[in-house]
Structure formats: C-alpha cells, structure tokens
XYZ file of C-alpha atoms in Angstrom:
626
model
C 19.095 -6.461 -79.902
C 20.570 -6.853 -76.430
C 20.871 -3.567 -74.575
C 23.423 -4.760 -72.040
C 25.057 -1.369 -71.956
C 22.028 0.149 -70.273
C 22.396 -2.123 -67.256
C 24.305 -1.349 -64.086
C 25.407 -4.386 -62.058
C 24.327 -4.295 -58.456
C 27.237 -3.299 -56.216
C 27.843 -4.555 -52.713
C 27.693 -2.286 -49.694
C 31.430 -1.706 -49.630
C 31.366 -0.445 -53.194
C 28.434 1.834 -52.474
C 30.396 3.581 -49.743
C 32.856 4.937 -52.296
C 31.397 4.803 -55.817
C 34.293 6.859 -57.219
C 37.038 4.669 -55.783
C 38.053 3.402 -59.233
C 39.308 6.882 -60.110
C 41.979 6.734 -57.392
C 44.335 4.542 -59.437
C 45.754 4.654 -62.935
C 44.213 2.480 -65.652
C 45.658 -1.000 -66.117
C 44.729 -3.809 -68.455
C 42.867 -5.421 -65.551
C 40.826 -2.340 -64.620
C 40.091 -1.652 -68.291
C 38.704 -5.176 -68.655
C 36.628 -4.836 -65.470
C 34.986 -1.617 -66.613
C 34.172 -3.018 -70.030
C 32.723 -6.199 -68.485
C 30.482 -4.125 -66.217
C 29.320 -2.086 -69.234
C 27.993 -5.076 -71.142
C 26.061 -6.617 -68.239
C 28.531 -8.696 -66.215
C 27.793 -8.196 -62.536
C 29.317 -11.375 -61.085
C 32.398 -13.350 -62.088
C 32.541 -17.080 -61.326
C 36.274 -17.419 -60.640
C 38.365 -20.379 -59.523
C 41.829 -19.479 -58.192
C 45.031 -20.312 -60.019
C 48.403 -18.644 -60.097
C 48.235 -17.699 -63.790
C 44.935 -15.832 -63.326
C 45.552 -14.558 -59.786
C 46.775 -11.087 -60.716
C 43.500 -10.313 -62.497
C 41.162 -12.131 -60.092
C 42.663 -10.174 -57.195
C 41.395 -6.947 -58.795
C 37.847 -8.238 -58.250
C 38.338 -8.021 -54.492
C 39.681 -4.461 -54.625
C 36.936 -1.793 -54.658
C 39.370 0.603 -56.346
C 39.735 -1.749 -59.294
C 36.694 -3.987 -59.685
C 34.202 -1.564 -61.322
C 31.484 -3.078 -59.132
C 32.068 -6.664 -60.242
C 31.517 -9.270 -57.544
C 33.649 -12.398 -57.394
C 31.856 -15.693 -56.745
C 33.870 -18.768 -55.749
C 32.348 -21.939 -57.285
C 33.637 -25.482 -56.818
C 34.823 -26.610 -60.232
C 35.124 -25.241 -63.728
C 32.232 -27.155 -65.303
C 29.667 -26.135 -62.689
C 31.050 -22.595 -62.726
C 30.444 -22.382 -66.470
C 26.942 -23.850 -66.160
C 26.221 -21.181 -63.536
C 27.529 -18.405 -65.775
C 25.506 -19.850 -68.653
C 22.339 -19.721 -66.528
C 23.248 -16.177 -65.486
C 23.441 -15.151 -69.158
C 20.044 -16.703 -70.001
C 17.982 -15.551 -67.053
C 17.473 -11.825 -67.764
C 17.727 -9.500 -70.780
C 20.567 -7.515 -69.223
C 22.978 -10.079 -67.768
C 26.074 -11.604 -69.383
C 27.829 -14.584 -67.817
C 31.533 -14.518 -66.955
C 34.000 -17.142 -65.724
C 37.697 -16.981 -64.880
C 40.077 -19.944 -64.729
C 43.723 -20.824 -64.804
C 45.474 -22.371 -67.757
C 45.066 -25.970 -68.899
C 43.633 -27.850 -65.943
C 41.104 -25.107 -65.321
C 40.080 -23.796 -68.715
C 40.077 -27.109 -70.578
C 37.858 -28.554 -67.837
C 35.311 -25.880 -68.778
C 35.490 -26.304 -72.560
C 32.578 -28.773 -72.721
C 30.252 -26.386 -70.894
C 31.398 -23.440 -73.020
C 30.486 -25.554 -76.058
C 26.923 -25.762 -74.750
C 26.714 -21.986 -74.418
C 28.046 -21.647 -77.960
C 25.456 -24.031 -79.425
C 22.585 -22.359 -77.557
C 23.670 -18.745 -78.183
C 24.331 -17.696 -74.596
C 26.362 -14.518 -73.928
C 29.362 -15.634 -71.882
C 32.890 -14.304 -71.350
C 35.675 -16.794 -70.556
C 38.786 -15.264 -68.958
C 41.797 -17.568 -68.846
C 45.124 -16.877 -67.177
C 48.120 -17.946 -69.248
C 51.808 -18.550 -68.463
C 53.953 -15.494 -69.038
C 55.863 -14.668 -72.211
C 59.105 -15.521 -70.387
C 57.729 -18.946 -69.458
C 56.680 -19.644 -73.037
C 60.138 -18.577 -74.246
C 61.745 -20.847 -71.673
C 59.671 -23.771 -72.909
C 60.601 -23.005 -76.503
C 64.322 -22.415 -75.947
C 65.134 -24.617 -72.945
C 62.432 -27.286 -73.062
C 61.103 -26.398 -69.610
C 57.450 -27.465 -69.388
C 55.668 -25.265 -66.854
C 52.739 -26.566 -64.829
C 49.296 -26.812 -66.496
C 50.812 -26.548 -69.984
C 50.354 -29.225 -72.649
C 53.232 -27.773 -74.639
C 54.280 -24.391 -75.989
C 51.777 -24.277 -78.846
C 49.141 -22.132 -77.091
C 46.821 -25.107 -76.757
C 44.075 -23.360 -74.770
C 43.710 -20.590 -77.343
C 43.448 -23.133 -80.155
C 40.844 -25.183 -78.268
C 38.637 -22.227 -77.423
C 38.687 -20.911 -80.979
C 36.457 -23.904 -81.754
C 33.749 -23.129 -79.157
C 33.613 -19.320 -79.037
C 32.659 -16.519 -81.414
C 36.076 -14.887 -80.926
C 39.201 -15.925 -79.030
C 41.957 -13.396 -78.292
C 45.286 -13.521 -76.434
C 46.441 -10.413 -74.601
C 50.197 -10.300 -74.185
C 50.821 -6.586 -74.781
C 49.080 -3.695 -72.976
C 49.235 -1.574 -76.119
C 46.867 -3.900 -78.004
C 44.815 -4.959 -74.954
C 42.003 -2.352 -75.240
C 41.315 -3.142 -78.893
C 41.322 -6.895 -78.304
C 39.129 -6.655 -75.203
C 36.633 -4.428 -77.006
C 36.560 -6.682 -80.054
C 35.861 -9.784 -77.979
C 33.186 -8.216 -75.773
C 31.502 -6.582 -78.752
C 31.361 -9.986 -80.464
C 29.767 -11.445 -77.340
C 26.876 -8.967 -77.221
C 26.472 -8.793 -80.997
C 26.278 -12.528 -81.632
C 25.008 -13.598 -78.192
C 27.771 -16.192 -78.026
C 30.699 -17.031 -75.741
C 34.038 -15.291 -76.266
C 37.475 -16.111 -74.891
C 40.051 -13.674 -73.499
C 43.441 -15.100 -72.563
C 45.384 -12.902 -70.160
C 49.114 -13.572 -70.133
C 50.519 -13.608 -66.615
C 51.648 -10.174 -65.316
C 49.920 -8.252 -68.134
C 46.738 -7.368 -66.134
C 48.789 -5.099 -63.851
C 50.437 -3.229 -66.730
C 49.233 0.317 -67.499
C 47.118 1.027 -70.576
C 44.882 3.760 -71.995
C 41.743 4.838 -70.164
C 38.369 3.400 -71.038
C 36.721 5.465 -73.794
C 33.576 7.373 -72.907
C 31.726 5.642 -75.735
C 30.159 2.436 -74.365
C 30.373 -0.916 -76.094
C 27.240 -1.670 -78.109
C 26.262 -4.506 -80.458
C 27.623 -4.028 -83.980
C 25.523 -5.843 -86.529
C 26.446 -5.976 -90.175
C 24.333 -3.596 -92.264
C 21.453 -5.623 -93.728
C 21.031 -6.305 -97.409
C 17.995 -4.066 -97.888
C 16.854 -5.842 -101.052
C 17.102 -9.279 -99.413
C 15.316 -7.959 -96.328
C 12.456 -6.476 -98.356
C 12.058 -9.585 -100.510
C 12.174 -11.987 -97.550
C 9.623 -9.994 -95.554
C 7.387 -9.630 -98.611
C 7.446 -13.375 -99.252
C 6.606 -14.212 -95.625
C 3.779 -11.679 -95.439
C 2.373 -12.944 -98.775
C 2.124 -16.460 -97.321
C 0.527 -15.046 -94.178
C -2.080 -13.171 -96.210
C -2.994 -16.320 -98.144
C -3.225 -18.473 -95.015
C -6.468 -19.538 -93.388
C -4.828 -21.328 -90.463
C -1.734 -19.286 -89.574
C 0.389 -20.309 -86.575
C 3.604 -18.715 -85.320
C 6.418 -20.426 -83.471
C 8.838 -18.463 -81.296
C 12.340 -19.740 -80.614
C 15.232 -19.055 -78.311
C 16.829 -16.452 -80.604
C 13.921 -14.107 -79.908
C 15.031 -14.060 -76.275
C 18.759 -14.092 -76.935
C 18.524 -10.899 -78.986
C 15.980 -9.259 -76.669
C 13.212 -9.144 -79.288
C 10.339 -10.381 -77.148
C 8.170 -7.263 -77.374
C 8.585 -6.986 -81.136
C 7.558 -10.617 -81.437
C 4.508 -9.923 -79.251
C 3.592 -6.889 -81.368
C 3.662 -9.028 -84.510
C 1.472 -11.682 -82.866
C -1.113 -9.096 -81.865
C -1.206 -7.520 -85.318
C -1.600 -10.930 -86.978
C -4.169 -12.089 -84.392
C -2.811 -15.609 -84.663
C -1.837 -18.217 -82.063
C 1.783 -19.015 -81.337
C 3.704 -21.953 -79.972
C 7.083 -21.805 -78.309
C 9.721 -24.199 -79.547
C 11.311 -26.525 -77.006
C 14.425 -24.348 -76.839
C 12.230 -21.244 -76.804
C 9.909 -22.134 -73.920
C 9.070 -18.960 -71.938
C 10.075 -16.711 -74.863
C 7.049 -14.696 -73.674
C 5.287 -14.924 -70.350
C 2.681 -17.660 -70.577
C 0.505 -15.539 -68.279
C 0.023 -12.867 -70.956
C -3.563 -12.260 -72.066
C -2.682 -9.989 -75.011
C -1.154 -12.805 -77.084
C -2.540 -16.274 -77.804
C -0.200 -18.917 -76.427
C -0.963 -22.435 -77.700
C 1.744 -24.426 -75.923
C 5.350 -25.538 -76.187
C 6.162 -27.702 -79.169
C 8.536 -30.628 -78.760
C 7.467 -32.964 -81.543
C 5.548 -36.033 -80.408
C 6.051 -35.108 -76.737
C 3.872 -32.014 -77.184
C 0.280 -31.939 -76.031
C -2.083 -33.516 -78.571
C -4.084 -30.291 -78.986
C -0.933 -28.404 -80.032
C 0.165 -31.168 -82.388
C -3.261 -30.999 -84.037
C -3.078 -27.203 -84.350
C 0.257 -27.378 -86.142
C -0.740 -30.303 -88.373
C -3.828 -28.403 -89.519
C -1.956 -25.135 -90.102
C -1.525 -24.103 -93.718
C 1.257 -21.656 -92.785
C 3.721 -21.927 -89.888
C 6.031 -18.944 -89.393
C 8.945 -19.954 -87.152
C 10.965 -17.013 -85.850
C 14.300 -17.618 -84.141
C 13.689 -21.380 -83.960
C 16.730 -23.634 -84.104
C 16.121 -26.849 -86.059
C 17.247 -29.719 -83.840
C 16.150 -33.303 -83.397
C 14.989 -32.484 -79.858
C 12.944 -29.451 -80.953
C 11.120 -31.852 -83.303
C 11.338 -34.902 -81.039
C 10.225 -38.056 -82.820
C 9.602 -36.150 -86.063
C 13.102 -35.213 -87.216
C 15.394 -38.241 -87.377
C 18.879 -38.819 -88.844
C 17.297 -39.960 -92.127
C 14.811 -37.057 -92.232
C 13.834 -35.928 -95.740
C 12.077 -32.527 -95.671
C 10.745 -32.982 -99.210
C 8.700 -36.050 -98.300
C 7.848 -35.342 -94.675
C 4.193 -34.851 -93.785
C 4.871 -33.184 -90.468
C 6.912 -30.220 -89.293
C 9.154 -28.846 -90.566
C 7.347 -29.278 -93.888
C 6.697 -27.407 -97.144
C 4.544 -24.692 -95.541
C 7.106 -24.079 -92.795
C 8.717 -20.628 -92.952
C 11.995 -20.498 -91.056
C 13.521 -17.136 -90.116
C 16.634 -17.307 -87.948
C 19.068 -14.550 -87.155
C 20.985 -14.240 -90.409
C 18.828 -16.216 -92.849
C 15.257 -16.719 -94.062
C 13.897 -19.880 -95.700
C 10.355 -19.671 -97.128
C 9.045 -23.124 -97.871
C 11.529 -25.960 -97.758
C 14.097 -25.329 -100.522
C 11.805 -22.841 -102.295
C 13.270 -19.437 -101.466
C 16.250 -18.428 -99.330
C 17.814 -15.105 -98.319
C 20.995 -14.678 -96.280
C 22.191 -11.721 -94.189
C 18.676 -11.019 -92.917
C 18.638 -10.588 -89.152
C 15.594 -11.092 -86.961
C 15.228 -7.543 -85.681
C 14.939 -5.726 -89.039
C 12.815 -8.609 -90.347
C 10.358 -8.226 -87.454
C 10.301 -4.453 -87.954
C 9.494 -4.852 -91.645
C 6.762 -7.441 -91.030
C 5.210 -5.277 -88.304
C 5.186 -2.293 -90.642
C 3.462 -4.349 -93.351
C 0.683 -5.498 -91.013
C 0.231 -2.014 -89.605
C -0.347 -0.778 -93.154
C -2.756 -3.580 -94.057
C -4.218 -6.120 -91.634
C -4.476 -9.798 -92.507
C -7.879 -10.343 -94.093
C -8.360 -13.840 -92.660
C -7.615 -12.863 -89.057
C -8.377 -13.856 -86.371
C -6.880 -17.280 -86.981
C -8.105 -20.328 -85.019
C -6.215 -21.472 -81.968
C -6.424 -24.669 -79.932
C -9.595 -26.607 -80.689
C -9.912 -27.727 -77.072
C -8.111 -27.720 -73.759
C -5.373 -25.360 -72.631
C -1.592 -25.271 -73.134
C -1.275 -26.653 -69.591
C -3.530 -29.733 -69.494
C -2.269 -31.271 -66.248
C -4.494 -33.596 -64.166
C -5.472 -32.354 -60.712
C -3.896 -33.980 -57.614
C -7.132 -35.828 -56.811
C -6.415 -38.062 -59.804
C -3.571 -39.666 -57.802
C -4.306 -41.184 -54.394
C -2.475 -39.647 -51.451
C -1.219 -42.979 -50.120
C 0.190 -44.197 -53.431
C 3.776 -43.888 -54.566
C 4.862 -40.850 -56.552
C 5.158 -41.028 -60.334
C 6.436 -38.463 -62.837
C 2.848 -37.473 -63.582
C 1.693 -37.224 -59.975
C 4.822 -35.217 -59.137
C 4.037 -32.725 -61.876
C 0.402 -32.512 -60.809
C 1.264 -31.765 -57.175
C 4.119 -29.401 -58.064
C 1.804 -27.354 -60.268
C -1.456 -27.383 -58.347
C -0.165 -27.512 -54.761
C 2.825 -25.209 -55.192
C 3.353 -23.199 -58.389
C -0.260 -22.073 -58.680
C -0.069 -20.481 -55.232
C 2.136 -17.725 -56.747
C 0.984 -14.793 -58.851
C 2.837 -13.901 -62.045
C 5.111 -11.352 -60.370
C 6.386 -13.903 -57.840
C 6.068 -17.036 -59.953
C 9.212 -19.162 -59.487
C 11.943 -19.489 -62.086
C 11.951 -23.098 -63.275
C 15.268 -24.793 -64.093
C 14.805 -28.152 -65.828
C 17.749 -30.483 -66.262
C 18.406 -32.326 -69.504
C 16.470 -35.563 -69.855
C 12.996 -36.389 -68.600
C 13.051 -33.376 -66.272
C 12.832 -31.127 -69.339
C 10.310 -33.238 -71.250
C 7.991 -33.902 -68.299
C 7.685 -30.212 -67.414
C 7.066 -29.104 -70.988
C 3.462 -28.080 -70.318
C 4.063 -26.420 -66.933
C 3.240 -22.704 -67.045
C 6.257 -20.350 -67.094
C 6.794 -16.622 -66.674
C 8.910 -14.574 -69.103
C 12.384 -16.143 -69.341
C 11.108 -18.318 -66.542
C 12.102 -21.711 -67.939
C 15.844 -22.355 -68.098
C 17.040 -25.543 -69.771
C 19.734 -26.757 -72.114
C 18.007 -28.759 -74.826
C 20.238 -28.673 -77.925
C 23.559 -29.408 -76.172
C 21.648 -31.430 -73.578
C 24.412 -31.947 -71.009
C 23.185 -34.155 -68.187
C 23.708 -32.162 -64.965
C 23.351 -28.708 -66.514
C 20.303 -27.788 -64.409
C 21.769 -28.004 -60.908
C 24.992 -26.402 -62.116
C 23.114 -23.507 -63.715
C 20.871 -22.853 -60.714
C 23.257 -20.615 -58.699
C 23.827 -18.434 -61.768
C 20.112 -18.178 -62.520
C 19.447 -17.143 -58.921
C 22.284 -14.594 -58.981
C 20.899 -13.028 -62.163
C 17.492 -12.860 -60.494
C 19.082 -11.061 -57.536
C 19.984 -8.161 -59.852
C 16.268 -7.523 -60.537
C 13.903 -5.390 -58.498
C 11.609 -8.387 -57.966
C 13.760 -11.535 -57.952
C 12.078 -14.902 -58.420
C 12.791 -18.015 -56.424
C 14.388 -20.897 -58.362
C 12.760 -24.324 -58.602
C 15.053 -26.961 -60.112
C 14.015 -30.442 -61.245
C 16.734 -32.964 -62.021
C 17.297 -36.693 -62.277
C 19.479 -38.519 -59.800
C 22.148 -39.196 -62.449
C 22.183 -35.562 -63.520
C 22.312 -34.427 -59.903
C 25.400 -36.551 -59.296
C 27.226 -34.738 -62.119
C 27.017 -31.299 -60.496
C 26.260 -31.885 -56.834
C 29.012 -29.391 -55.888
C 26.727 -26.557 -57.003
C 24.752 -27.051 -53.786
C 27.719 -25.624 -51.901
C 27.621 -22.474 -54.023
C 23.876 -22.110 -53.414
C 24.384 -22.331 -49.653
C 27.392 -19.999 -49.764
C 25.273 -17.368 -51.537
C 22.239 -17.925 -49.267
C 20.016 -18.835 -52.190
C 16.668 -20.139 -51.026
C 15.792 -22.280 -54.051
C 14.345 -25.785 -54.089
C 16.014 -28.697 -55.908
C 13.874 -31.762 -56.620
C 15.882 -34.918 -57.370
C 13.850 -37.614 -59.137
C 15.302 -40.674 -57.400
C 14.636 -43.691 -59.659
C 18.212 -45.022 -59.451
C 18.544 -45.452 -63.202
C 19.570 -43.240 -66.092
C 16.044 -43.539 -67.415
C 16.292 -41.221 -70.413
C 19.310 -43.128 -71.737
C 17.401 -46.400 -71.493
C 14.485 -44.715 -73.262
C 16.804 -43.704 -76.088
C 18.528 -47.106 -76.285
C 15.407 -49.277 -76.067
C 12.179 -47.813 -74.749
C 10.286 -51.106 -74.967
C 11.683 -52.293 -71.628
C 9.196 -49.850 -70.110
C 6.286 -51.896 -71.490
C 4.196 -53.709 -68.889
C 5.401 -57.294 -68.620
C 8.467 -56.692 -70.790
C 10.893 -59.622 -70.554
C 14.276 -59.154 -68.885
C 16.774 -57.632 -69.028
C 14.702 -54.668 -67.985
C 17.515 -52.113 -68.168
C 20.907 -51.978 -69.808
C 23.620 -52.275 -67.184
C 25.123 -48.953 -68.299
C 21.970 -47.122 -67.223
C 22.127 -48.246 -63.597
C 23.049 -45.710 -60.891
C 24.801 -47.720 -58.162
C 25.188 -44.837 -55.688
C 21.435 -44.290 -55.650
C 21.033 -47.191 -53.249
C 23.454 -45.798 -50.654
C 23.082 -42.018 -50.870
C 21.245 -40.283 -48.048
C 19.881 -37.143 -49.683
C 18.795 -35.576 -46.391
C 22.311 -35.823 -44.981
C 23.816 -34.712 -48.311
C 21.732 -31.557 -48.184
C 22.724 -30.837 -44.603
C 26.380 -31.510 -45.376
C 26.334 -28.846 -48.074
C 24.586 -26.343 -45.791
C 20.963 -26.835 -46.821
C 17.854 -28.666 -45.679
C 16.817 -32.052 -47.038
C 13.642 -34.107 -47.375
C 12.817 -37.526 -48.754
C 9.307 -38.175 -50.074
C 7.819 -41.501 -51.208
C 4.040 -40.952 -51.370
C 1.898 -38.254 -52.908
C 0.827 -37.174 -49.428
C 4.498 -36.833 -48.407
C 5.113 -34.603 -51.413
C 2.132 -32.356 -50.712
C 3.247 -31.905 -47.101
C 6.787 -30.930 -48.110
C 5.517 -28.519 -50.786
C 3.515 -26.717 -48.113
C 6.547 -26.607 -45.848
C 8.827 -25.022 -48.452
C 6.432 -22.215 -49.374
C 8.747 -19.859 -47.482
C 12.541 -19.905 -47.707
C 13.781 -21.918 -44.712
C 16.643 -21.037 -42.415
C 19.656 -23.207 -43.054
C 20.662 -25.697 -40.359
C 24.360 -24.944 -40.955
C 24.601 -21.350 -42.105
C 21.699 -19.984 -40.083
C 20.755 -17.929 -43.157
C 18.341 -18.604 -46.021
C 19.600 -21.554 -48.034
C 18.516 -24.198 -50.487
C 16.104 -27.075 -49.939
C 16.788 -30.488 -51.469
C 13.842 -32.864 -51.952
C 14.560 -36.452 -53.010
C 11.458 -37.754 -54.802
C 11.406 -41.558 -54.885
C 9.801 -42.868 -58.082
C 9.775 -46.335 -59.686
C 12.585 -47.096 -62.114
C 10.100 -48.159 -64.826
C 7.968 -45.018 -64.588
C 7.794 -42.608 -67.551
C 6.223 -39.167 -67.991
C 2.983 -39.517 -69.949
C 4.311 -37.468 -72.873
C 7.134 -39.954 -73.565
C 4.981 -43.070 -73.986
C 4.739 -42.554 -77.749
C 8.185 -44.112 -78.136
C 7.069 -47.463 -76.735
C 6.112 -50.299 -79.089
C 4.318 -52.605 -76.676
C 2.477 -55.736 -77.787
C -0.551 -54.920 -75.639
C-alpha cells in the first residue's frame, strides 16, 4: 500500500524561512486543497496559466498559502502531464499533479491522463472552470464564454472516462469532502483523479484541514476468497518442480516491493519482471534471483527457455497486454490452446482478482497486499519441499556484447549503441548512483529491455505506448529524484519521431537545471511503425518500396540537433561512429555547465543510425527468404 502520507515534500528556501506561515491566514478552498495535496505526496505542481485556474495557481506562489508546494511552469499540457506521470512513477512517495485551464488546456491533456489511467499512475488533475455566473449566462442568454464547448460541463464528462474519480467543486461547503474523496481515490487505487475548481471558489473560506491525514481506504477483503485463493496458489507452488515468479507494475504502484522480495526468498525461486514491471526490484540485489525482463519473443532466449520449461508460473501484479507478451498474445489469442505464456499453468494475481490456471478457478475482491501476506505466512509455516528451484540454465539477465565486438570506426547500430552505453557509461556507476533510465515507447523500450536497472530505475509507458512519452516524462522523473536524499541522474533514450512530439520538454529541463542526458536515435524514419506494418522490408535485399511513406520523418534531414540543444539551453552532440559515441559518453560523465544558463543543464546526443537497422531482439518478426 502506498504510504504517501508519511512523505514531506521538499520546500524551497523561502518556505524554510517561515515554516508556520500558512497559519497566518484563514482556511480557503485553495489552501485546504494545497495542504491535502502535500499530505499525499505532491511536492511539485506542473501548472500552465489560464484565467479560470489563476486564482488557485496564484496560491502556489504565496508561502502563506502553498503548504510547501512548488509550481513548475511547463510548455504545454501534454508534456506537463507526461512529466507529472513520470513524477508519480519514480519514487514510492511521490504523486503527480497538473493544473490547467478549461477546454483548450485540460482537453489537450486528456490523452496523457488516459495513459496514466491505463498504467495505474497516481496523478491529480486540477482544472479551472468558468464561474457559476458564466454558466448561467450561457444557459439563459446563450453567451458562449472562451474555452467552453457549450454549457454541458464537457470537461467533467470527458475526464470521468479517464480517471478513477472526477469531482466539480462549486460550493465551499462541500469542497473538503469532495477534495478528500478524490485524493483518497488517487492513493487507494493508484490512478488519476480529476478536481474541477469553479472560478472564484478557491478563494472562498472553508473549514480547516482535519488533523487526521488522508490514507488509502481499501475495501475489506473477502476473507474466505482470500484464504481459498492463497491456498490454491500455494498448493500449485508445493507441487511444482520448476517454479518461476513474475513481478508486474502493480507491485510497485502499491508499494509492495519488499513483500514481493520476502516471498521470493522464502520460495527460493527465480523471478522475471514483466515488461511493464521492469525494475520492480533492483536488479543489483543479491538476495533474490532475477532472471530477466520478459517481453514475449523479444526477451532473451535464456529467459524464454526458463519460462517455457516452468511447470508453475506465479504472476503477481502483471497486467496482461499484447506488449507484455510480445509476439505471443495476438488479437486471435486462445488461452485454451496456447502452448506458451500465459498458459494453463499460469497463475495470475492482480490487485482485485486471482485466476489460478486459465479458466479453472477465479476469486474476486482479493487485493495483492493481503494475498502476499497470506502466502508469506504459509511459506514461513512450511517451506516448499522442492526448493531451491532452477534458474537460468546459462548466461545472465543482461547478455550484452562488449564494445570490442563493434569496430570503433564503423557506424553506430542499435546493438552497438546499447553495448557502449552499458559498458562505457552505465557500468561506471555503483548501485547507489546508477542512473535512472527513461525509455520512450517503440524500439527505445524494446532495445533496452536487458539493460540493468536499479529499483524503480526504468521508467517507460508500455501499455498505453504513447510515442514521445519518454522525453516528456523526463523532467518529472528528475524532479521526483530531487526529493530523495541520493537523487539519480536521468538517462533518456528516444527515437527521432518520438523526440519531435515532446521536444518542448527540453526547455523545462534547462529551466530546472536538470543535468540529464537525452539520446535521440536519428534514423529519420518511424521505424517501429514500419516494423508493425511490414517488418520484412528490413530483410537484406528486400525489394522496394523499403518503407511506407507514412513512416518517413522529413524534418530529420534538416534538423540540427546541436543547435536545437543550445537553443533550449542545453549542450548538444552528434555522433556517427562507435568511437564518436565512446568519446561523448566519457565527456558526459559529469553534469556539464549549460552554454546558455551557466548552470547544470541537459545534454542532447543525436545518434545517427541506419534507417534499416533493428535491435537484435526484434529480428524474430522478420520472415526473410534467406
């Protein structure tokens, strides 16, 4: 369960000078909201100005009213929401928060909020609405005020579809209850919520914040269902001779990592992370047996073999998606006839339901935390007789060729880039300082699947899979890291098409003096889309047309990435050979001073690769004649 209420957002120096300044004014709806946001783990608010939201956003700049919240000014609503999404994923104690104005602002963010909803990210959306008088004027006089579609409360209706709870606050008397209900839903379900503030209401007085903090409020479990589900899982585990666990993203979302690790140690069995769950535990840990990250046919062969040979796979918090089971689960997938995962020996326990064996036994209203507790108790009482269970037959979870396998004077490929990034850069850091990896949707995610990651150290959006998420999320990930005692540097890998979607985020990184590194894989095509449409054009000697016209990236031929970086306040490099890449990796070991800001800032590295190059773990999709 998330313990957001134990966290205290870092305050800036001005706040520290007068920590009791909030007591100098009476409580308003705005100050009530600020205090409750701070309680659940919001430390920064990504806010874009607008007149309907201005009265609340202005409280964030007033130390008497902001409860320690810090306002961050991003460049558009989509990148702001990606940043807040990354902020909510990056640590156990942070919750993302965005603030927009009505219509043109909020609706622009709806797509990105949908991604947070699908991937269970705690996020609070604050939207400023026209006033009650303006709505009445529209209804009675037909006056359409700016940013409104009509008088039917369109934004509220839209966000009901992509949030766990959407509320509209138009009366200070009901504001505390509605605010508490929404924020409690956010931390209970680890999902986005929506709070619509009607113009002028934030400055209206309301009751003081209760002394009792907001905490998650789970439904009481069905004890019989819980006992039966746990008993069935443990019975399968006791009968197994080749037991393998799989950990998914829900383990992280509900802050259950240590309970998952305890179960793994008691079972003495290997575990894989699902694609969405990569870095659910630190891959540096020696007390648990990590076997790799599973992403269907793009997984390492040794992990695929381990799972194929398993007679019992216990998946905890794993979301079934086509990308989690890439190349295995298809639109016509039939679990009753499938010979691969998820198959008849696959036990699926997600937050709220347990399925033991495909269509054999099902229990609802069984959450992960009590299920883990019950399974741990069972193994503490009686160990598994067949433990320890075999792990990988050969190799490691990170089988990546050394740089010497790729000549220095040759052009860079996906595989040589990964080799140099890992061996010449990432491996120079110990676990405590190991960088936080942000992988954009597409080949950036798939190629880096077997790169080692620290705890919560691999941020990606795989189920929603919005191209451009990675660069947009990076400022939020770095901000969340800044709240920790030992913050990690961010390393972002993105494609050139994805980069173009959220290039504005570079300005936010420079503004916040974030010294991360963004690698743009410059192949001038939307390669993953071509791979999905028709991968055979990647075959050697494939006849033309080599690429669908819709996958071309025209601006790739005219963009100057070095000047782009400098224009946004960072430092830029362009690399074309493996030797170039190694030299730049050595140069960016320490955070550089920015040429514009004079303070630490981001580094952008454009990595030129051939348009027909693929990461080695995507070649399975090709059906080449030779």
